[in-house]
Short mmCIF file of C-alpha atoms and ligand atoms in Angstrom, two decimals:
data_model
loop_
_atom_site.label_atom_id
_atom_site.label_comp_id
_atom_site.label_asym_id
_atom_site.label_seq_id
_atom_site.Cartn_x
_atom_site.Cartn_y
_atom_site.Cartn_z
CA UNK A 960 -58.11 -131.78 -19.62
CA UNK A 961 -61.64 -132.58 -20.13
CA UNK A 962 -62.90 -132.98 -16.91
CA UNK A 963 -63.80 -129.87 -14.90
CA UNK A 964 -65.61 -128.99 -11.56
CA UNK A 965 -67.75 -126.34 -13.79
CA UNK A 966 -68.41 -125.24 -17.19
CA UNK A 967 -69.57 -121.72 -18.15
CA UNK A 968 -70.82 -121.90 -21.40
CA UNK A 969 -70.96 -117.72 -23.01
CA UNK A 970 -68.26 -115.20 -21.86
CA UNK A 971 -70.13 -112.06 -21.33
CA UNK A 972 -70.37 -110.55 -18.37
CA UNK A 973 -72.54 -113.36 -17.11
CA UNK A 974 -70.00 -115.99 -17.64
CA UNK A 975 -66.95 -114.11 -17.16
CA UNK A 976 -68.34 -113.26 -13.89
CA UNK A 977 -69.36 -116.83 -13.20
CA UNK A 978 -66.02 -118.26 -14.25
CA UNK A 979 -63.35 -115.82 -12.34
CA UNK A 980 -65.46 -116.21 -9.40
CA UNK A 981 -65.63 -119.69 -9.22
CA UNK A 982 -61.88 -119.68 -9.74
CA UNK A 983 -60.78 -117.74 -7.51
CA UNK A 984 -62.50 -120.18 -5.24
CA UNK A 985 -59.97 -122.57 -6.17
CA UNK A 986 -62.55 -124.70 -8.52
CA UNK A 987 -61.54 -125.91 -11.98
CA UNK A 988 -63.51 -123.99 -14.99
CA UNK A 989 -63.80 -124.26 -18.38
CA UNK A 990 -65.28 -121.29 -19.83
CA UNK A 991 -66.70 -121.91 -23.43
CA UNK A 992 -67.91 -119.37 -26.34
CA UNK A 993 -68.49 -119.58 -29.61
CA UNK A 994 -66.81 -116.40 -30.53
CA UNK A 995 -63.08 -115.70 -30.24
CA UNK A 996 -62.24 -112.33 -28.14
CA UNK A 997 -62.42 -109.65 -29.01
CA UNK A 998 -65.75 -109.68 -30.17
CA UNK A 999 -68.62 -107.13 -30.50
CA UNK A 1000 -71.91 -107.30 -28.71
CA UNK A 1001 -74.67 -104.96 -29.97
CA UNK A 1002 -75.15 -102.75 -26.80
CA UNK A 1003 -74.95 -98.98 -25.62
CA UNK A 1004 -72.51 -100.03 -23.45
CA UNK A 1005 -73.61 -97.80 -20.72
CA UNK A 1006 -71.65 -99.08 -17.51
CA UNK A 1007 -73.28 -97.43 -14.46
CA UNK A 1008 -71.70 -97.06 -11.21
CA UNK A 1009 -73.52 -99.98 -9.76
CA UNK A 1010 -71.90 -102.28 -12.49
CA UNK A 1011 -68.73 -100.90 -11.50
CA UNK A 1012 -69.20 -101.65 -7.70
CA UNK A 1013 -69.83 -104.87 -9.05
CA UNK A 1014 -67.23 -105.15 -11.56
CA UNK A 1015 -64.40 -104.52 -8.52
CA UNK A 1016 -65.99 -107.20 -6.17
CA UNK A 1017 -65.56 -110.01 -8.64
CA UNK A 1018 -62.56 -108.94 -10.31
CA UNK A 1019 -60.68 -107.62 -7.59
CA UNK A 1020 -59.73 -103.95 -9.47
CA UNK A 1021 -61.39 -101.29 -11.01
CA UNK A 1022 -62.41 -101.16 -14.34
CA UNK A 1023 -60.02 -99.86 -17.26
CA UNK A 1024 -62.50 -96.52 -18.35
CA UNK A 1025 -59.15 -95.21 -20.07
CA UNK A 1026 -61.31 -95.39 -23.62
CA UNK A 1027 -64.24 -94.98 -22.02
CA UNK A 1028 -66.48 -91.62 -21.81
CA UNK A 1029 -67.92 -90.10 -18.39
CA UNK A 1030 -70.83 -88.22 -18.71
CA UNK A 1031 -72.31 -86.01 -16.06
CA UNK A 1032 -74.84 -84.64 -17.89
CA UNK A 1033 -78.02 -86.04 -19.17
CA UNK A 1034 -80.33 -84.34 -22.04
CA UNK A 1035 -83.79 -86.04 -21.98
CA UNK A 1036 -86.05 -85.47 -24.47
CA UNK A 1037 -90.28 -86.79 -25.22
CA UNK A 1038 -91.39 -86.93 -28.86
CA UNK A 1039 -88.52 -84.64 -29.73
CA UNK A 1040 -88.94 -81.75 -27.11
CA UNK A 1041 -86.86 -80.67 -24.68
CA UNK A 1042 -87.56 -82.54 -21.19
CA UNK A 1043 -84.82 -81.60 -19.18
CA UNK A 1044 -81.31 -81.06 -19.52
CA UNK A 1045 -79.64 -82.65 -16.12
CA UNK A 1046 -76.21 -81.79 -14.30
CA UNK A 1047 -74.20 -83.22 -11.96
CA UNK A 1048 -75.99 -86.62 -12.97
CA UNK A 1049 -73.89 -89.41 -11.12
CA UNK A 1050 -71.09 -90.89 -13.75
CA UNK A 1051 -72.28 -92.23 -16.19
CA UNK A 1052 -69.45 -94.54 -18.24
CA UNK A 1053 -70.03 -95.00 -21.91
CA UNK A 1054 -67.72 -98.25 -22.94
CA UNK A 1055 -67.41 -99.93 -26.28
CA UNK A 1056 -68.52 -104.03 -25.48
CA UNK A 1057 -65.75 -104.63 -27.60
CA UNK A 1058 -63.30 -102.97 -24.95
CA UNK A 1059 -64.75 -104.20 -21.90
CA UNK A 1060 -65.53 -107.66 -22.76
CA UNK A 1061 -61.91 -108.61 -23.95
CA UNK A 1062 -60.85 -106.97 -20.74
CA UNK A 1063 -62.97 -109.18 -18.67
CA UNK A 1064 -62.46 -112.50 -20.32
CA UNK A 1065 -58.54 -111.70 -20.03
CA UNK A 1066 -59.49 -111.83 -15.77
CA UNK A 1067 -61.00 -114.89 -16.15
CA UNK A 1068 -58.59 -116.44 -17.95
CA UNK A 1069 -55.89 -114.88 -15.40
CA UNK A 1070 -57.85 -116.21 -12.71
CA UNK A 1071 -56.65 -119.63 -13.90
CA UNK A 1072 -60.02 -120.27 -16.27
CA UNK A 1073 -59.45 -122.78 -18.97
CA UNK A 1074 -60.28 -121.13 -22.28
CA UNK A 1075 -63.06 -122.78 -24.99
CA UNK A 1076 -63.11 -119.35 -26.59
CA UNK A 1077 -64.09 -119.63 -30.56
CA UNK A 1078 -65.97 -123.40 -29.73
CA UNK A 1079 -68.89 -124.24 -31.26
CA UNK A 1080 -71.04 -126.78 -29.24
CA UNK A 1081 -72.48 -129.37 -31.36
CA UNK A 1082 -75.02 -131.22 -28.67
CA UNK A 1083 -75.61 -130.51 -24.87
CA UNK A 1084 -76.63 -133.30 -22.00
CA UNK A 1085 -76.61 -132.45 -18.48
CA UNK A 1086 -73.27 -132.61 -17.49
CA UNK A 1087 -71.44 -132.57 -21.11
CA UNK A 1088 -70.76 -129.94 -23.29
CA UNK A 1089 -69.75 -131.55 -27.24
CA UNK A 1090 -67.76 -129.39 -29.61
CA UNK A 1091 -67.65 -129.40 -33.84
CA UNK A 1092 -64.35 -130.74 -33.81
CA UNK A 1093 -65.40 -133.67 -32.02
CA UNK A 1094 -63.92 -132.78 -28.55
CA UNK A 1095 -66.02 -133.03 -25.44
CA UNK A 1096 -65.17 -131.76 -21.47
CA UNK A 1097 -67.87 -132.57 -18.75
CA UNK A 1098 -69.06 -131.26 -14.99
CA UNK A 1099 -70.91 -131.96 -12.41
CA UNK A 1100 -72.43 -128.13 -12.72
CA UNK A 1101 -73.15 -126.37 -16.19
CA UNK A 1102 -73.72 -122.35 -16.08
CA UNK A 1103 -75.60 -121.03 -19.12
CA UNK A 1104 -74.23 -117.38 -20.04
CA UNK A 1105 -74.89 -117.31 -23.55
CA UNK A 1106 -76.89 -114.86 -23.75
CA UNK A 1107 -80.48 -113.97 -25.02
CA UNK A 1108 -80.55 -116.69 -27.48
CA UNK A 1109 -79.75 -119.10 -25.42
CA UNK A 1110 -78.68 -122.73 -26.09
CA UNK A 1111 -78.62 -123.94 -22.30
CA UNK A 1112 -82.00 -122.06 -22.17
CA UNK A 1113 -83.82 -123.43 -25.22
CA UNK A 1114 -82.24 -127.08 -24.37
CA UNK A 1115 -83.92 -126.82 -20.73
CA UNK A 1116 -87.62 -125.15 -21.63
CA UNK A 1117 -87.34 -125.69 -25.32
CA UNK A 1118 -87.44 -122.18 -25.93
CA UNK A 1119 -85.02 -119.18 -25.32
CA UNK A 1120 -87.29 -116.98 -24.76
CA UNK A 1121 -91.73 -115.81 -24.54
CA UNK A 1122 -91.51 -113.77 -27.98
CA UNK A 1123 -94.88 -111.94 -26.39
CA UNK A 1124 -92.62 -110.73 -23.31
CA UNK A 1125 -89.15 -110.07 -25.16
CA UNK A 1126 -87.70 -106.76 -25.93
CA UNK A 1127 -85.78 -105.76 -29.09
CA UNK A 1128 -83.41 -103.14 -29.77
CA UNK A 1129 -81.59 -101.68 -32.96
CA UNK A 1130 -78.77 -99.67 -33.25
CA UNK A 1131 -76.20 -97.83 -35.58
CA UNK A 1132 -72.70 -96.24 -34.70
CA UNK A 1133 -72.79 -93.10 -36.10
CA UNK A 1134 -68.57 -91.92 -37.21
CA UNK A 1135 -67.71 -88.59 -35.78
CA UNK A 1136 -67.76 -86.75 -39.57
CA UNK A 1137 -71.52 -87.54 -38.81
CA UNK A 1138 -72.32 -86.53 -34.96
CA UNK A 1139 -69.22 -85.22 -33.14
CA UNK A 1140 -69.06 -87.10 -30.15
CA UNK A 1141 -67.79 -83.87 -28.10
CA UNK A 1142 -70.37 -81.78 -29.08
CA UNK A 1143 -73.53 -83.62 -28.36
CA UNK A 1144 -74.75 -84.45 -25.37
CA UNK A 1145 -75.92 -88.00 -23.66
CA UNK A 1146 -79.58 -88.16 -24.84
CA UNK A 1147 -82.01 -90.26 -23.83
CA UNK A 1148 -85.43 -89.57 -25.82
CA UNK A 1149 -88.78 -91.28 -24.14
CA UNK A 1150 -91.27 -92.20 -26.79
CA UNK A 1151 -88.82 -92.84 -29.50
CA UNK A 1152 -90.29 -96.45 -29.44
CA UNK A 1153 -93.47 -97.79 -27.54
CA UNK A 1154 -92.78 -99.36 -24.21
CA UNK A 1155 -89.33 -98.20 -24.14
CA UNK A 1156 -87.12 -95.18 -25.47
CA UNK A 1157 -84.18 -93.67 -27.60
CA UNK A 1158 -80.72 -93.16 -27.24
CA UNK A 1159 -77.79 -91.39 -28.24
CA UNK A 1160 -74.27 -92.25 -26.67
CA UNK A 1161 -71.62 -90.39 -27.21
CA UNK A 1162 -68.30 -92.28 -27.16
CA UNK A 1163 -64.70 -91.80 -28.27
CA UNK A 1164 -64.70 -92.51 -32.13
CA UNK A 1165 -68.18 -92.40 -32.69
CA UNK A 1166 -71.91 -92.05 -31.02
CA UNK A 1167 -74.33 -94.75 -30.25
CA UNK A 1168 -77.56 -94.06 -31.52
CA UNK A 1169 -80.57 -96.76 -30.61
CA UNK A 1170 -84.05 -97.61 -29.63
CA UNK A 1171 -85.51 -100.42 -28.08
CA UNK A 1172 -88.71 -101.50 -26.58
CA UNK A 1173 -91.17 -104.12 -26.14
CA UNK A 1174 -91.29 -106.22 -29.37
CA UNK A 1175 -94.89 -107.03 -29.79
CA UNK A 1176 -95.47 -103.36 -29.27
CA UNK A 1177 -93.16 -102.45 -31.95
CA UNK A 1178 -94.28 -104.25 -34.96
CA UNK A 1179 -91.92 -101.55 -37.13
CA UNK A 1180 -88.66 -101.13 -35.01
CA UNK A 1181 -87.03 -99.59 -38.23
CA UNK A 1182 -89.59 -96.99 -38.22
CA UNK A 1183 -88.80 -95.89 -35.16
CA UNK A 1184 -84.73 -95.67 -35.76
CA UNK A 1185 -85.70 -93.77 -39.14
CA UNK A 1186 -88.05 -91.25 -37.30
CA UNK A 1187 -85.30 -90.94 -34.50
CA UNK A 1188 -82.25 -90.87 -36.66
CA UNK A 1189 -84.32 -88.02 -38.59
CA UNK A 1190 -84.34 -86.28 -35.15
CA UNK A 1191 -80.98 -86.30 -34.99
CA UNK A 1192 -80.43 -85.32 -38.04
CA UNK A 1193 -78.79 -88.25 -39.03
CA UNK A 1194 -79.34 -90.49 -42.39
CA UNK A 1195 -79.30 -93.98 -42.16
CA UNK A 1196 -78.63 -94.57 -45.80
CA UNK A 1197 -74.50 -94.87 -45.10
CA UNK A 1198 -74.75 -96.27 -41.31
CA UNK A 1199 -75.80 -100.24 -40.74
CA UNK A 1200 -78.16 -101.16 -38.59
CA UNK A 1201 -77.85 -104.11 -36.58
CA UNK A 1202 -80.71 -105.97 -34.18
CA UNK A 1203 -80.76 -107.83 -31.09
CA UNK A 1204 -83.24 -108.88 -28.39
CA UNK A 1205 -82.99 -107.77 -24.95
CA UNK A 1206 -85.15 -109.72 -22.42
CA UNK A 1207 -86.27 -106.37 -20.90
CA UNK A 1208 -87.30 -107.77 -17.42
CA UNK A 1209 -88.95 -110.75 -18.55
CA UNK A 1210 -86.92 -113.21 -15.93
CA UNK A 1211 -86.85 -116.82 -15.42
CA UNK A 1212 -88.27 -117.45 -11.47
CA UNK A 1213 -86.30 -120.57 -12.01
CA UNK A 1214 -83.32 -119.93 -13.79
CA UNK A 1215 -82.40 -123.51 -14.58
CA UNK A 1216 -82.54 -127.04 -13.42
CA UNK A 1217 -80.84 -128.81 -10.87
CA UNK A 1218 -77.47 -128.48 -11.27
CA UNK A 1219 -78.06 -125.98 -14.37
CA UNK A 1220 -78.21 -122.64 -13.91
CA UNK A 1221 -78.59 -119.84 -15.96
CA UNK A 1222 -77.28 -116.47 -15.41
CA UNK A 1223 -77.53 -112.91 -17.47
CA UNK A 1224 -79.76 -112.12 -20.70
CA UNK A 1225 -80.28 -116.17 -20.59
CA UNK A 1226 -82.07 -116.00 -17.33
CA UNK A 1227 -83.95 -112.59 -18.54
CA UNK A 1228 -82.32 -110.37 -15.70
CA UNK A 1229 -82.70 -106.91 -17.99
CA UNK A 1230 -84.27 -103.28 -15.81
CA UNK A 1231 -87.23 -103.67 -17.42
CA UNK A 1232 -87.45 -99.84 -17.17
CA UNK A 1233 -83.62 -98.20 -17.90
CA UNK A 1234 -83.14 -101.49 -20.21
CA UNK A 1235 -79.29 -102.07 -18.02
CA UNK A 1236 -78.48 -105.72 -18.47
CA UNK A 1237 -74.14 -105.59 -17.48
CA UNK A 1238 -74.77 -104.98 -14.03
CA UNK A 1239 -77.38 -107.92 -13.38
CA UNK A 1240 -75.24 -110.28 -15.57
CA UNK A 1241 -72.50 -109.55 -13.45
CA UNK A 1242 -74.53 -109.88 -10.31
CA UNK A 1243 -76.09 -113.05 -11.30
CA UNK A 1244 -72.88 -114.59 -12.78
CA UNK A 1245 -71.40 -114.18 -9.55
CA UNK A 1246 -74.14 -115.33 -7.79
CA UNK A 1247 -74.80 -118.52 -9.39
CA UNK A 1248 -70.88 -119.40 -9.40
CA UNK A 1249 -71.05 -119.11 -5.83
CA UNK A 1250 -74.34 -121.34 -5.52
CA UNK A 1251 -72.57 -123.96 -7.99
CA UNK A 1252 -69.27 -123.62 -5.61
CA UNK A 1253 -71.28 -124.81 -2.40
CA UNK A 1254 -73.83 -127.10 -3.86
CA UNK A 1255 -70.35 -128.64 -5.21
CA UNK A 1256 -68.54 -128.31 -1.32
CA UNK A 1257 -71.96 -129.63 -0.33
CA UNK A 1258 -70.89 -132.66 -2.50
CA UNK A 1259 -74.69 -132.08 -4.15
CA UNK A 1260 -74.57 -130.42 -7.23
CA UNK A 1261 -78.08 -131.16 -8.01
CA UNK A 1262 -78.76 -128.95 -4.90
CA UNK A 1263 -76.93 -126.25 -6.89
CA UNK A 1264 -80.56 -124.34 -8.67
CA UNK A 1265 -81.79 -124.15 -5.12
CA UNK A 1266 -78.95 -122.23 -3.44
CA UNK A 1267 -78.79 -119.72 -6.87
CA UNK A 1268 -82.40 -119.29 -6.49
CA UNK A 1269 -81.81 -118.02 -2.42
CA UNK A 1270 -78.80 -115.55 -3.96
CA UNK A 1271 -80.84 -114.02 -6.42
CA UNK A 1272 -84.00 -113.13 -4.19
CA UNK A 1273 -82.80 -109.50 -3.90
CA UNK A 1274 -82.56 -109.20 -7.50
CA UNK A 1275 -85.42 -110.91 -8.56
CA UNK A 1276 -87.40 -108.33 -6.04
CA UNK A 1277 -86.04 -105.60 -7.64
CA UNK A 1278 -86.68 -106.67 -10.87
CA UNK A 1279 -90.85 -107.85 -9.89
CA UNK A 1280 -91.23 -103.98 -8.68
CA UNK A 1281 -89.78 -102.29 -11.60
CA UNK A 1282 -92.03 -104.68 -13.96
CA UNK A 1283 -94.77 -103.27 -12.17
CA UNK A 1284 -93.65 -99.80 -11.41
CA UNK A 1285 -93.20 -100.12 -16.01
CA UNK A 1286 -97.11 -100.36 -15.80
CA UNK A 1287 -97.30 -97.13 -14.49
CA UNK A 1288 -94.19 -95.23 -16.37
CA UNK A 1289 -94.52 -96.93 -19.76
CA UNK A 1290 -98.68 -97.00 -20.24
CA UNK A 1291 -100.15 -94.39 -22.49
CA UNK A 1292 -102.62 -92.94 -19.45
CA UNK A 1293 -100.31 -92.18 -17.29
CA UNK A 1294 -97.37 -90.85 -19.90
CA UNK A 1295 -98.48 -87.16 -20.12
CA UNK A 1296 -98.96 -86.60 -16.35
CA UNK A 1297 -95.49 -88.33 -15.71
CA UNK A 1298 -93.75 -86.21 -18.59
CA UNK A 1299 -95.56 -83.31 -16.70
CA UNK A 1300 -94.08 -84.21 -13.68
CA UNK A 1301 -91.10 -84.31 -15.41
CA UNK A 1302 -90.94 -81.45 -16.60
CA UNK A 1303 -91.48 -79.28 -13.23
CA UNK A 1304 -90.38 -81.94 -10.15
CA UNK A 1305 -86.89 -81.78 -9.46
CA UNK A 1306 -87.64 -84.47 -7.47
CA UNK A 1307 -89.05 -86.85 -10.20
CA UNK A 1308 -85.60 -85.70 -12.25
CA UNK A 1309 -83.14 -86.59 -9.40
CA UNK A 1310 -84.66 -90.08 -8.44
CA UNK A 1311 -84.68 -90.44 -12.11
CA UNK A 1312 -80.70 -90.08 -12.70
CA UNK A 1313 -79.68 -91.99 -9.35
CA UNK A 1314 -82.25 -94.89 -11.07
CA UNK A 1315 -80.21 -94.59 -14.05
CA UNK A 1316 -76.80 -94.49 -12.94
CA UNK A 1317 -77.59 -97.46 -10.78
CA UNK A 1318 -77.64 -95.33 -7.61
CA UNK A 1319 -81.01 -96.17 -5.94
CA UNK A 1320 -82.66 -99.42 -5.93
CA UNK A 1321 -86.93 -99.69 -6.87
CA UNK A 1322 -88.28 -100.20 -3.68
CA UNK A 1323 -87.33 -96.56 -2.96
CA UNK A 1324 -88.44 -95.45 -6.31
CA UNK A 1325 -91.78 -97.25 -5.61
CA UNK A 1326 -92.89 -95.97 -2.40
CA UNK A 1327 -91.96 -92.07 -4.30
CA UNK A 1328 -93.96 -93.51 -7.34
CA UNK A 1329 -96.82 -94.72 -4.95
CA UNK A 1330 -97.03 -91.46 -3.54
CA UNK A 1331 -97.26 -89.21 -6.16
CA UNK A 1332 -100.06 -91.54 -8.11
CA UNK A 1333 -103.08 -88.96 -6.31
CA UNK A 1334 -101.08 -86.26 -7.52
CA UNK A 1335 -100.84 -88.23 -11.55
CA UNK A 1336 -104.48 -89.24 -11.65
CA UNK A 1337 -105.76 -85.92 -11.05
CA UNK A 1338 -104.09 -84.88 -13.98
CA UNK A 1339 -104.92 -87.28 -16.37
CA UNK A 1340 -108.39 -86.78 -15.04
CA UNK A 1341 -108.13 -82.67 -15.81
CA UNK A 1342 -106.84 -83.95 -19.24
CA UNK A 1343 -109.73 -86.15 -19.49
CA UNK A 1344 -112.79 -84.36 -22.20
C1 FAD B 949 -79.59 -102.76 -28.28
C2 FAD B 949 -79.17 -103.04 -26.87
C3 FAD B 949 -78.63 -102.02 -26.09
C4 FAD B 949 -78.23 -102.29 -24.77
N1 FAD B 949 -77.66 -101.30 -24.02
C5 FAD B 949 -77.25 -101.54 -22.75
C6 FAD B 949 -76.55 -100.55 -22.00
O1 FAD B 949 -76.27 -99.45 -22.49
N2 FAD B 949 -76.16 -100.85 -20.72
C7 FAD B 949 -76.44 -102.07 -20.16
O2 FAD B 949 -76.10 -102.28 -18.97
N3 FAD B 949 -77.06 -103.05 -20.86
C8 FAD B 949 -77.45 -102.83 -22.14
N4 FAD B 949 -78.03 -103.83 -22.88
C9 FAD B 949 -78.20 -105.17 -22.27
C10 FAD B 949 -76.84 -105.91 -22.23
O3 FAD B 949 -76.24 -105.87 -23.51
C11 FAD B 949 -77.04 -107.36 -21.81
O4 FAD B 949 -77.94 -107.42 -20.72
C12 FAD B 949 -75.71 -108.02 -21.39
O5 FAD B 949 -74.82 -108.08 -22.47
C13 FAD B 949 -75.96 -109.44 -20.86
O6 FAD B 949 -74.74 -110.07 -20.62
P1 FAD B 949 -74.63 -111.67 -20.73
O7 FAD B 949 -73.25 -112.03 -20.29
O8 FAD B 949 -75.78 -112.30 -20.04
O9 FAD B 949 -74.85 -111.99 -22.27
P2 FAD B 949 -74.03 -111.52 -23.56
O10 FAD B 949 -73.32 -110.26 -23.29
O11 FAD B 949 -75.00 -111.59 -24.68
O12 FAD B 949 -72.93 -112.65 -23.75
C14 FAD B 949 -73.30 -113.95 -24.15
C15 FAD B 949 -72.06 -114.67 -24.67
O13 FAD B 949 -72.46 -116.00 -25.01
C16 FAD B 949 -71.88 -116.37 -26.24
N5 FAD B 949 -72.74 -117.38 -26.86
C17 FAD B 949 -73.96 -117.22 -27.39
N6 FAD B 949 -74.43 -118.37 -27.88
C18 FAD B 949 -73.48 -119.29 -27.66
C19 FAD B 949 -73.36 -120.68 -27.97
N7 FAD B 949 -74.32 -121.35 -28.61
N8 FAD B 949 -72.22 -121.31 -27.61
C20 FAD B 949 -71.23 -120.65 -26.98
N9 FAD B 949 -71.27 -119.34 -26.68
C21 FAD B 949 -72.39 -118.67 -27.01
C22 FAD B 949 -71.81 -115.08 -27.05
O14 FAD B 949 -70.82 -115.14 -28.06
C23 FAD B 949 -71.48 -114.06 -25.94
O15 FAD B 949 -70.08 -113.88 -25.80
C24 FAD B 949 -78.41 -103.60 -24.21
C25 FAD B 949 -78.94 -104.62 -25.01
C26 FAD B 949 -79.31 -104.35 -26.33
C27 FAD B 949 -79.86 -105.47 -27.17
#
């Protein structure tokens, strides 16, 4: 078959998403990726509750945490002290992309999805998708998944992404004769990198260590990791350390063209605070499958950009506040007081976790944020010479 009512070109979450959703609406999809499954994705594969509400509404069952870790506890840590250690955090589900990926391209694929896995695309127009090995399949409706790097991205603005505005992130899996996963704690560590933070994820056969942050702010990434991995007392002489970008709230206000869309890390829908990407790429990938599915009923697939950008005007809400609510938790004046405030508000702590585990959305956290900015500028200004 080469024809199809909708191609999903990158089977992440984004495109899995987009694909078993469309198919389940009874709609023809080829879903394409270069890789073949199972493949890695460099990630901390923290899957928060909200991902998993999402995860169940588009693939109609919960998701397989058999070789997964749940945390309820959260250690955070500034510059190497002590922050807070947190309890009773909501779960927190630490998943290996290797695991949960496979899993979710096998729904798609049982949702009747027509598999391009391990395709490389040679050339792109607006309704054809060209293969190495000389194939082709076409659509009235293309969905660009693929990621942070883009193809369906760079094709339609000529670049993936604004390198002054992208994030990067590095990480190593540390092997349990190294950091026992039981014994040490989920760690997050504020300050490890500028603009962003550290982390250390505990999983079954080993821990994910990382940081990540703005990348014009963090000219020396590696530094970072070294300085961190010395905190943990790690060395990073036997471990490999692998890079990727994360478009850390920098998001497309129009996430394609016509009857392109893009979904996921190729439409930039990252937290631009906790750095979560699965849940949005789910969110989105469902979203814009059901945009393509009535611009398509609609018999107007060029229509299809407008009705995706209607779905996503919760998201992209969520995602404006927290860009500007970073402003305020990210910038160097305000960092002490907020640590402070960390330190002594239970309040600040709890809004904190139910942010993290995807349990409360940013116009909440704003108006709490809002409030308490008297309370921060009167002590940077004590801690002002
Ligand atoms: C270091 C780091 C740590 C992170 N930690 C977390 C975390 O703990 N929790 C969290 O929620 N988020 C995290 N994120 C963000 C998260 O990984 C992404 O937001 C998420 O994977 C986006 O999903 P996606 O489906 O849009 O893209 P991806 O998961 O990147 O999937 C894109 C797919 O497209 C395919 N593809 C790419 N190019 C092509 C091409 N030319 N042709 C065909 N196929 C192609 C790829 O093979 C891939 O399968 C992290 C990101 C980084 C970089």
């Amino acid at each position: 078959m080469t024809q199809f009512d909708i191609i999903v070109i990158g089977a992440g979450p984004a495109g899995c998403a987009a694909a078993t959703w469309a198919a389940k609406q009874g709609r023809s999809v080829a879903l394409v990726d270069k890789a073949s499954f199972p493949r890695s994705k460099l990630c901390g594969g923290l899957f928060t509750e909200r991902s998993r509400k999402y995860y169940r509404d588009i693939f109609g069952q919960d998701v397989d945490l058999s070789r997964a870790v749940t945390r309820t506890e959260l250690s955070l840590f500034h510059d190497g002290q002590l922050l807070a250690e947190l309890k009773d955090v909501p779960p927190l589900h630490l998943t290996m992309r290797l695991d949960l990926d496979a899993t979710m391209f096998a729904h798609a694929l049982a949702a009747g999805v027509e598999d391009f896995s391990g395709c490389a695309i040679s050339k792109l127009t607006d309704t054809t998708v060209f293969f190495r090995d000389g194939r082709h399949i076409y659509a009235p409706i293309l969905i660009g998944a693929d990621g942070v790097n883009s193809v369906v991205a760079k094709q339609l603005f000529g670049a993936a992404f604004d390198v002054a505005t992208i994030g990067f992130g590095l990480e190593i899996e540390a092997p349990p004769e190294t950091q026992n996963p039981i014994e040490h704690p989920l760690r997050i560590d504020f300050a490890a990198a500028e603009w962003g933070y550290g982390w250390s994820f505990p999983k079954t056969a080993s821990t994910t260590v990382g940081v990540g942050g703005l990348r014009a702010a963090n000219p020396d990434m590696k530094a970072h990791l070294q300085h961190y991995l010395n905190t943990l007392g790690l060395s990073k002489d036997t471990l490999t350390i692998k890079g990727h970008h994360l478009p850390f709230g920098d998001f497309r206000a129009r996430p394609g063209r016509a009857n392109i869309l893009l979904a996921g890390d190729a439409a930039g829908l990252v937290d631009p605070i906790t750095g979560e990407g699965i849940a949005f790429a789910l969110k989105s990938g469902q979203i814009a499958a059901q945009a393509a599915c009535e611009a398509l009923a609609a018999d107007a697939p060029s229509t299809a950009l407008k009705r995706y950008i209607f779905g996503l005007k919760e998201l992209h809400k969520n995602l404006r506040i927290a860009r500007i609510l970073r402003r305020i938790i990210f910038a160097p004046l305000w960092q002490k007081a907020l640590i402070g405030s960390f330190k002594r508000s239970g309040t600040v702590r709890t809004m904190y976790m139910r942010l993290l585990a995807g349990q409360v959305e940013y116009p909440e956290v704003a108006l709490r944020v809002v409030g308490r900015i008297p309370h921060y500028l009167m002590n940077a200004l004590r801690r002002t010479p």
